[in-house]
mmCIF file of the C-alpha atoms, coordinates in Angstrom:
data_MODEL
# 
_entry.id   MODEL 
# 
loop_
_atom_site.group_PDB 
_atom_site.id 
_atom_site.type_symbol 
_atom_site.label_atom_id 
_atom_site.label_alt_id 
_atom_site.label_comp_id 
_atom_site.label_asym_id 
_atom_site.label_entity_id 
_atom_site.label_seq_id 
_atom_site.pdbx_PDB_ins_code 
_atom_site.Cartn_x 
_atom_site.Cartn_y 
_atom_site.Cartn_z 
_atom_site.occupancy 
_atom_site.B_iso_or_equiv 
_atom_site.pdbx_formal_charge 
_atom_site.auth_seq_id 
_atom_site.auth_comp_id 
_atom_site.auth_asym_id 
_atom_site.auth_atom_id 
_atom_site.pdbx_PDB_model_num 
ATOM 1   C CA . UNK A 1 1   ? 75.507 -73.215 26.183 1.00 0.00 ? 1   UNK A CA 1 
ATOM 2   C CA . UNK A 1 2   ? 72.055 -72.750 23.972 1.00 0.00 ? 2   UNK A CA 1 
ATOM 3   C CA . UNK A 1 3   ? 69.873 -70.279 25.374 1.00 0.00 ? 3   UNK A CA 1 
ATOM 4   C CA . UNK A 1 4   ? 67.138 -71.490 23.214 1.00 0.00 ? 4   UNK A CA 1 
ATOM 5   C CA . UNK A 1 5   ? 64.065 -73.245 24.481 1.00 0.00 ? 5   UNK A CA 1 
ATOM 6   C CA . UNK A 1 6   ? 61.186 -72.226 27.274 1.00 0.00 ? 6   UNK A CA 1 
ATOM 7   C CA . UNK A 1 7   ? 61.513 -71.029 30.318 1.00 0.00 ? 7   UNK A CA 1 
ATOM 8   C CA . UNK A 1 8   ? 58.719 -70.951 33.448 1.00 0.00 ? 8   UNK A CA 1 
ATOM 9   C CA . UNK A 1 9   ? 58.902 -68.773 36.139 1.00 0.00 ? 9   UNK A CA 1 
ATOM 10  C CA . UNK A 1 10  ? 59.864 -70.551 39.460 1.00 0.00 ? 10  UNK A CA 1 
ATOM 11  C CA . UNK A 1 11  ? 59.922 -67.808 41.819 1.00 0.00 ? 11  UNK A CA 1 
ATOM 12  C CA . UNK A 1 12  ? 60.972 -64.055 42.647 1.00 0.00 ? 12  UNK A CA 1 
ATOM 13  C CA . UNK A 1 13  ? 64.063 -63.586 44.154 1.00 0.00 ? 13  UNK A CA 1 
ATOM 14  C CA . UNK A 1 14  ? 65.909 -61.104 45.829 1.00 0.00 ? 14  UNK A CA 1 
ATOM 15  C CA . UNK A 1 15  ? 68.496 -58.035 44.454 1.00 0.00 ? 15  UNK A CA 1 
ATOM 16  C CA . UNK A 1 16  ? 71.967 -59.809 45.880 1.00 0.00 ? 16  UNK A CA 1 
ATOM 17  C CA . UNK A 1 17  ? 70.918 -63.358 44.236 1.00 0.00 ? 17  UNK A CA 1 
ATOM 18  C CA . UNK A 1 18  ? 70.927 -61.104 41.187 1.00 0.00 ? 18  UNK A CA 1 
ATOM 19  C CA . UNK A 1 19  ? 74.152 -59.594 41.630 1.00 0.00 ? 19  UNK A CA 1 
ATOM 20  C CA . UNK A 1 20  ? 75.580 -62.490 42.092 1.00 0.00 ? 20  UNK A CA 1 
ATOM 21  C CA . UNK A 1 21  ? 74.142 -64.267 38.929 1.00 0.00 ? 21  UNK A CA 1 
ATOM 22  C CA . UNK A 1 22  ? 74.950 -61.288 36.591 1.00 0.00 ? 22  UNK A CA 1 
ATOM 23  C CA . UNK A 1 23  ? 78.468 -60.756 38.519 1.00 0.00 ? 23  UNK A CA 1 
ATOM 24  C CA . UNK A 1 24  ? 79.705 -57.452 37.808 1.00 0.00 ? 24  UNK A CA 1 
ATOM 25  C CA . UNK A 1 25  ? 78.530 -56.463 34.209 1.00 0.00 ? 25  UNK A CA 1 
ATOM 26  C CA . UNK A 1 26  ? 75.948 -54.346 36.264 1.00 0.00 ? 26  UNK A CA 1 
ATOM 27  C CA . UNK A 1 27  ? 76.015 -52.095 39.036 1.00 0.00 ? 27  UNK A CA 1 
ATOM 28  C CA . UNK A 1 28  ? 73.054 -51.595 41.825 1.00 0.00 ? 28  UNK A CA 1 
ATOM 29  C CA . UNK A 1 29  ? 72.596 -47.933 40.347 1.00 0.00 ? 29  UNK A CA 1 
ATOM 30  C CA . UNK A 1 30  ? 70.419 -49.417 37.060 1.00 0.00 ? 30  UNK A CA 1 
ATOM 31  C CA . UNK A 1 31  ? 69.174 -52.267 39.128 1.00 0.00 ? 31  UNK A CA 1 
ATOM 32  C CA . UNK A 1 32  ? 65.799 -51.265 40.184 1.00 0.00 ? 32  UNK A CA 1 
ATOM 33  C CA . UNK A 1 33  ? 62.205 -52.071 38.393 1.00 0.00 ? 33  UNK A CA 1 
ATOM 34  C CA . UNK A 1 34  ? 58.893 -54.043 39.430 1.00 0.00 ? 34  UNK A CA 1 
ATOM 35  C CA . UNK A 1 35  ? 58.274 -57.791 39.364 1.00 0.00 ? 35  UNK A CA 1 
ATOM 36  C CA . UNK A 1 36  ? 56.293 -58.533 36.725 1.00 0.00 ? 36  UNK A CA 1 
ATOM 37  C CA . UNK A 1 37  ? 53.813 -60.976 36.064 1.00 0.00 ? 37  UNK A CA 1 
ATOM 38  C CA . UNK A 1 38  ? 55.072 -62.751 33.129 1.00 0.00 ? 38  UNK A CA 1 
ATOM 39  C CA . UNK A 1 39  ? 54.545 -66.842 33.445 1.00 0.00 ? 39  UNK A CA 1 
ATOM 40  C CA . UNK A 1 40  ? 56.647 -68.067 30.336 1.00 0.00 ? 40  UNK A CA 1 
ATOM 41  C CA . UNK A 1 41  ? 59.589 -66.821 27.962 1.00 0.00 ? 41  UNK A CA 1 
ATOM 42  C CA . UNK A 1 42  ? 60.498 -68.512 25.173 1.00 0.00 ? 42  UNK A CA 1 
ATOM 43  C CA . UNK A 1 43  ? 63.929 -67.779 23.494 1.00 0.00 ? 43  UNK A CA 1 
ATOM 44  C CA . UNK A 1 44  ? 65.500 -68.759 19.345 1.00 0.00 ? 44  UNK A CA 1 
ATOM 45  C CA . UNK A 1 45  ? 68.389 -67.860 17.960 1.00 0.00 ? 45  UNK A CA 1 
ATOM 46  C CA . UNK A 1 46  ? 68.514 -68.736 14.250 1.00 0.00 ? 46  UNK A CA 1 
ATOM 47  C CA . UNK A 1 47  ? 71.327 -66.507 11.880 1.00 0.00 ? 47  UNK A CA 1 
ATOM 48  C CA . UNK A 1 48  ? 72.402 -64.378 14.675 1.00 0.00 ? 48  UNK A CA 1 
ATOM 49  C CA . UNK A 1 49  ? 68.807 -63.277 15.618 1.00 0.00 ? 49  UNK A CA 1 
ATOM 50  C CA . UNK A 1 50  ? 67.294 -63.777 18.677 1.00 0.00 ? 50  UNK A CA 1 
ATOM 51  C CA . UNK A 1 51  ? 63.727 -64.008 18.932 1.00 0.00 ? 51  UNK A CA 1 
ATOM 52  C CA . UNK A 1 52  ? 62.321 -63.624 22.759 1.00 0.00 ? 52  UNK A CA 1 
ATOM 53  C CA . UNK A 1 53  ? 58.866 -64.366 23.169 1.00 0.00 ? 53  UNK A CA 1 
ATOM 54  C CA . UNK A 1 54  ? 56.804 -63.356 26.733 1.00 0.00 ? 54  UNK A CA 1 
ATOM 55  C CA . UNK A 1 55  ? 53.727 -65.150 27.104 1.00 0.00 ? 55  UNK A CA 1 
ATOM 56  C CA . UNK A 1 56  ? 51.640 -63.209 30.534 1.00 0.00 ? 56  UNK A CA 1 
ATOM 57  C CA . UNK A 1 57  ? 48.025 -65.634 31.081 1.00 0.00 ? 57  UNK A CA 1 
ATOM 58  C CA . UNK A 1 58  ? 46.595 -67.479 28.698 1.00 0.00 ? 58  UNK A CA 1 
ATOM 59  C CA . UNK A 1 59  ? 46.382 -65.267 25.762 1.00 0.00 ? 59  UNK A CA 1 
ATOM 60  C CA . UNK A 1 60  ? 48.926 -62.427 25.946 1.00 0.00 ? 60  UNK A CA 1 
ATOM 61  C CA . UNK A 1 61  ? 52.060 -62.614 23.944 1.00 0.00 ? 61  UNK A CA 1 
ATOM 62  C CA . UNK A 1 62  ? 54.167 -59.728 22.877 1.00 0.00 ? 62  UNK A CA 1 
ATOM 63  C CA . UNK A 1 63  ? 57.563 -60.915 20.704 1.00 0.00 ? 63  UNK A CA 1 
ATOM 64  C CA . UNK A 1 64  ? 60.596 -58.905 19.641 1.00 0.00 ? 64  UNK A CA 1 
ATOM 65  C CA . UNK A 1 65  ? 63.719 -60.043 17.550 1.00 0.00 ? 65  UNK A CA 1 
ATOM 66  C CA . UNK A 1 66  ? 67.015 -58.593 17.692 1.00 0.00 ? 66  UNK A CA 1 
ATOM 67  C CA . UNK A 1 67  ? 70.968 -58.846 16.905 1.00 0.00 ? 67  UNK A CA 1 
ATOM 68  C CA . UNK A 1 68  ? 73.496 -58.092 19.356 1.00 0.00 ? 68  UNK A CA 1 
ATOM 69  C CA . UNK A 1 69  ? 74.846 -54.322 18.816 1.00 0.00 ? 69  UNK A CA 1 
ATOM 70  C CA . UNK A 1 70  ? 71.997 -53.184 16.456 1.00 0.00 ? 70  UNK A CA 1 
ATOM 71  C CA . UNK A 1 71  ? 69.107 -50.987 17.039 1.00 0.00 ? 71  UNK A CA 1 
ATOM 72  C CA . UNK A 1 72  ? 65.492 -52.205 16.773 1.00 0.00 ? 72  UNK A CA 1 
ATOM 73  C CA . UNK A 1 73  ? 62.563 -50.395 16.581 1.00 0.00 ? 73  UNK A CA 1 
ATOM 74  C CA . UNK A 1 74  ? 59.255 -51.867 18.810 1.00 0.00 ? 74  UNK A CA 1 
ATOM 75  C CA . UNK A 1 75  ? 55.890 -51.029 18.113 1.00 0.00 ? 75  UNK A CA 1 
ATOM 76  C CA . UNK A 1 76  ? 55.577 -47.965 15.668 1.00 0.00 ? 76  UNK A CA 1 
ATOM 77  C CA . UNK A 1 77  ? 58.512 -46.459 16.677 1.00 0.00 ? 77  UNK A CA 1 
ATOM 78  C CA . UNK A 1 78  ? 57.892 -45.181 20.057 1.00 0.00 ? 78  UNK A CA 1 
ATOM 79  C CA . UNK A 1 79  ? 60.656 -47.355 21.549 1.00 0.00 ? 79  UNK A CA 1 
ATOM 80  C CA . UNK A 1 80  ? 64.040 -47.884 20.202 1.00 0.00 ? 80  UNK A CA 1 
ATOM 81  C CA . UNK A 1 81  ? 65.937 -50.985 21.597 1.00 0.00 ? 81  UNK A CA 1 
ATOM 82  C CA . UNK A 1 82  ? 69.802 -51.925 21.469 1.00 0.00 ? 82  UNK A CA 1 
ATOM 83  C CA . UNK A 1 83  ? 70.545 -55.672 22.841 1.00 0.00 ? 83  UNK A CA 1 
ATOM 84  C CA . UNK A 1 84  ? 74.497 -55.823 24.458 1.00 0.00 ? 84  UNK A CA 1 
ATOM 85  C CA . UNK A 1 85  ? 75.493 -59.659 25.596 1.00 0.00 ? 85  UNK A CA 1 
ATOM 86  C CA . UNK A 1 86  ? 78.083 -59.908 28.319 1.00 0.00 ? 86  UNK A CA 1 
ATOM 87  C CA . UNK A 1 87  ? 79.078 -64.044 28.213 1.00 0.00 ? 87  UNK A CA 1 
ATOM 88  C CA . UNK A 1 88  ? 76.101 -65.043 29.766 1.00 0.00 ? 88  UNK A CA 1 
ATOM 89  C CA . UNK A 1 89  ? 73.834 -61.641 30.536 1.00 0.00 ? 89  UNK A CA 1 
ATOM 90  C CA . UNK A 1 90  ? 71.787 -59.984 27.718 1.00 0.00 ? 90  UNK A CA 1 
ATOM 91  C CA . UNK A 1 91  ? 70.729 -56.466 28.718 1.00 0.00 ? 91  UNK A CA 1 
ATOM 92  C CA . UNK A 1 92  ? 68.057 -54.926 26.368 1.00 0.00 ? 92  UNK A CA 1 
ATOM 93  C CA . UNK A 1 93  ? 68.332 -51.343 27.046 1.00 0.00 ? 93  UNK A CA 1 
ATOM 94  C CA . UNK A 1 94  ? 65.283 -49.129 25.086 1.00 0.00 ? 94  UNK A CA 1 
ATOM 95  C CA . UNK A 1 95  ? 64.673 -45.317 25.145 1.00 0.00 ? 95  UNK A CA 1 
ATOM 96  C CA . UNK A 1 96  ? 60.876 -44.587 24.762 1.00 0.00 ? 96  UNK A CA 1 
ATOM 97  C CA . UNK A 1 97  ? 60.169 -41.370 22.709 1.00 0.00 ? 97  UNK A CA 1 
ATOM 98  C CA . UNK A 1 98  ? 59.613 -39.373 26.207 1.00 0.00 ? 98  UNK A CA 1 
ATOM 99  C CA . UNK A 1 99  ? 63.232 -39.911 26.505 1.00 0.00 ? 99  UNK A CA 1 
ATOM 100 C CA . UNK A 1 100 ? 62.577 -42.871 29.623 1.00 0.00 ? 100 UNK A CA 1 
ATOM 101 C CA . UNK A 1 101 ? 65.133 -45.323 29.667 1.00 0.00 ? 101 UNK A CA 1 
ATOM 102 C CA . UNK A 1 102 ? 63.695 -48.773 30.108 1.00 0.00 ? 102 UNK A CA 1 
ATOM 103 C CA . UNK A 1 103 ? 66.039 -51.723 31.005 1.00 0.00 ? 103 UNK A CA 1 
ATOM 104 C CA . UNK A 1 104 ? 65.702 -55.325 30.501 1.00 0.00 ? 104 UNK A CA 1 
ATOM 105 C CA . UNK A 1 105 ? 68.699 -58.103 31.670 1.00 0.00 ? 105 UNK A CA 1 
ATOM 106 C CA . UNK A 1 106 ? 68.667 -61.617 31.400 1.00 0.00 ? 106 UNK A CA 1 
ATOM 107 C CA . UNK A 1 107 ? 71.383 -63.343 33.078 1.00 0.00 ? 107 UNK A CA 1 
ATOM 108 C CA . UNK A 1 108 ? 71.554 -67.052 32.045 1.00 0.00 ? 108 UNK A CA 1 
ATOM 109 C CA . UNK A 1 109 ? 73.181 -70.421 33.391 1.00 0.00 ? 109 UNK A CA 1 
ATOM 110 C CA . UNK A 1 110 ? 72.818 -74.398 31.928 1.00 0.00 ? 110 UNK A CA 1 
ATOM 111 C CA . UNK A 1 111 ? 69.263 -74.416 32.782 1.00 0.00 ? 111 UNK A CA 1 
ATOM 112 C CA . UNK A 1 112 ? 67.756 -71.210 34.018 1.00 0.00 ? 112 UNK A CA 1 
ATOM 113 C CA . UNK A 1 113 ? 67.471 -67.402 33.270 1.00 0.00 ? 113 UNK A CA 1 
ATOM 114 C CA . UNK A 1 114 ? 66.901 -64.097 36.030 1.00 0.00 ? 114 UNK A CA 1 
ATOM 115 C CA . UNK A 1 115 ? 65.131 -61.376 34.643 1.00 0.00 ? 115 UNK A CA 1 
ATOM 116 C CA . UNK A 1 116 ? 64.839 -57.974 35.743 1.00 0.00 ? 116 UNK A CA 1 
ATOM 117 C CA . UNK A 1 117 ? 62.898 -55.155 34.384 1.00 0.00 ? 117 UNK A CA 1 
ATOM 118 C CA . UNK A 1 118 ? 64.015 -51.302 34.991 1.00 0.00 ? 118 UNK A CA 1 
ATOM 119 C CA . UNK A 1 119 ? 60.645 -48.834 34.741 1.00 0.00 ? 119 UNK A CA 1 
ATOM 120 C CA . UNK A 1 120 ? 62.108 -46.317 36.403 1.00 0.00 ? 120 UNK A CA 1 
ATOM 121 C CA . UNK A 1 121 ? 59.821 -46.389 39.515 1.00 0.00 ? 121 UNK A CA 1 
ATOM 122 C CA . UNK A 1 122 ? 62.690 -47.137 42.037 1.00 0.00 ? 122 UNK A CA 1 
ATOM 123 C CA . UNK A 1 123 ? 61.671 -50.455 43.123 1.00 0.00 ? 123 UNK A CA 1 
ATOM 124 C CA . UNK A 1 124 ? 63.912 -53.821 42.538 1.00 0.00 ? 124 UNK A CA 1 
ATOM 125 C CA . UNK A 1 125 ? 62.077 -56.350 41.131 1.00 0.00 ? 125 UNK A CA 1 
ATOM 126 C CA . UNK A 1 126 ? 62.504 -59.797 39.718 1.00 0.00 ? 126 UNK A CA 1 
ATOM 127 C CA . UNK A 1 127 ? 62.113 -62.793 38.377 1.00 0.00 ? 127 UNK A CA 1 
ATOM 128 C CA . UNK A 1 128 ? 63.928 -66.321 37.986 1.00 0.00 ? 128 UNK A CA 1 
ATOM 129 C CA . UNK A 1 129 ? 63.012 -68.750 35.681 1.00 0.00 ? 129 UNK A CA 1 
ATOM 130 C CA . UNK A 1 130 ? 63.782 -72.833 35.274 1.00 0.00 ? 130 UNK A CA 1 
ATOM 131 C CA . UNK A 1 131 ? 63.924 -74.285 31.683 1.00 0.00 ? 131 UNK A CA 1 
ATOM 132 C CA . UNK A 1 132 ? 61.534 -76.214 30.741 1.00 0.00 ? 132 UNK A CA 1 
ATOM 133 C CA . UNK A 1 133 ? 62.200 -79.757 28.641 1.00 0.00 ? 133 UNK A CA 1 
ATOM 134 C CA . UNK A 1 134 ? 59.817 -81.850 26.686 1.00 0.00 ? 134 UNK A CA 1 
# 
């Protein structure tokens, strides 16, 4: 399965269609963040890099790269990232200079991704996504 290609958002769904679709890599504890208001992700993998790029409107688009098991920095160095996959769930876990810890998992299948975002704020948010082929 290629997770490369372009994904629109189809609709929000709730926290137990996540757990199901990430099965048990992770627990309800680090499950909780807003929905946001991202409209398009686009993912690449070229060399062992993956590229994801998150499109919000018309003219917003904010793009980071990363390998599996290696640190990246984002920004000027106020965040550092490491990117774990779990067969099909990618959880992009960052601590902010403040110390915050910021979550990100995408749990894939054949044709769509679930995203969830972890601010801290203890709400469960997120977001599920159909690919998109032209």
């Amino acid at each position: 399965m290629s997770i490369a290609g372009t994904y629109v958002h189809y609709h929000t769904i709730n926290p137990e269609e996540f757990l199901k679709a990430v099965g048990n890599h992770l627990s309800r504890e680090n499950i909780i963040g807003f929905t946001t208001t991202v409209s398009t992700l686009r993912w690449s993998v070229r060399d062992d890099v993956y590229t994801l790029s998150a499109t919000i409107g018309p003219f917003w688009e904010r793009r980071i790269k990363f390998r599996i098991g290696v640190p990246f920095i984002e920004g000027e160095g106020e965040v550092i990232t490491i990117a774990e996959r779990y067969d099909n769930v990618f959880l992009l876990t960052s601590i902010t200079m403040c110390g915050r810890i910021i979550r990100r998992a995408y749990a894939f299948d054949d044709c769509e991704v679930v995203v969830i975002l972890d601010l801290g704020n203890g709400k469960l948010g997120k977001r599920y996504y159909k690919k998109t082929y032209t």
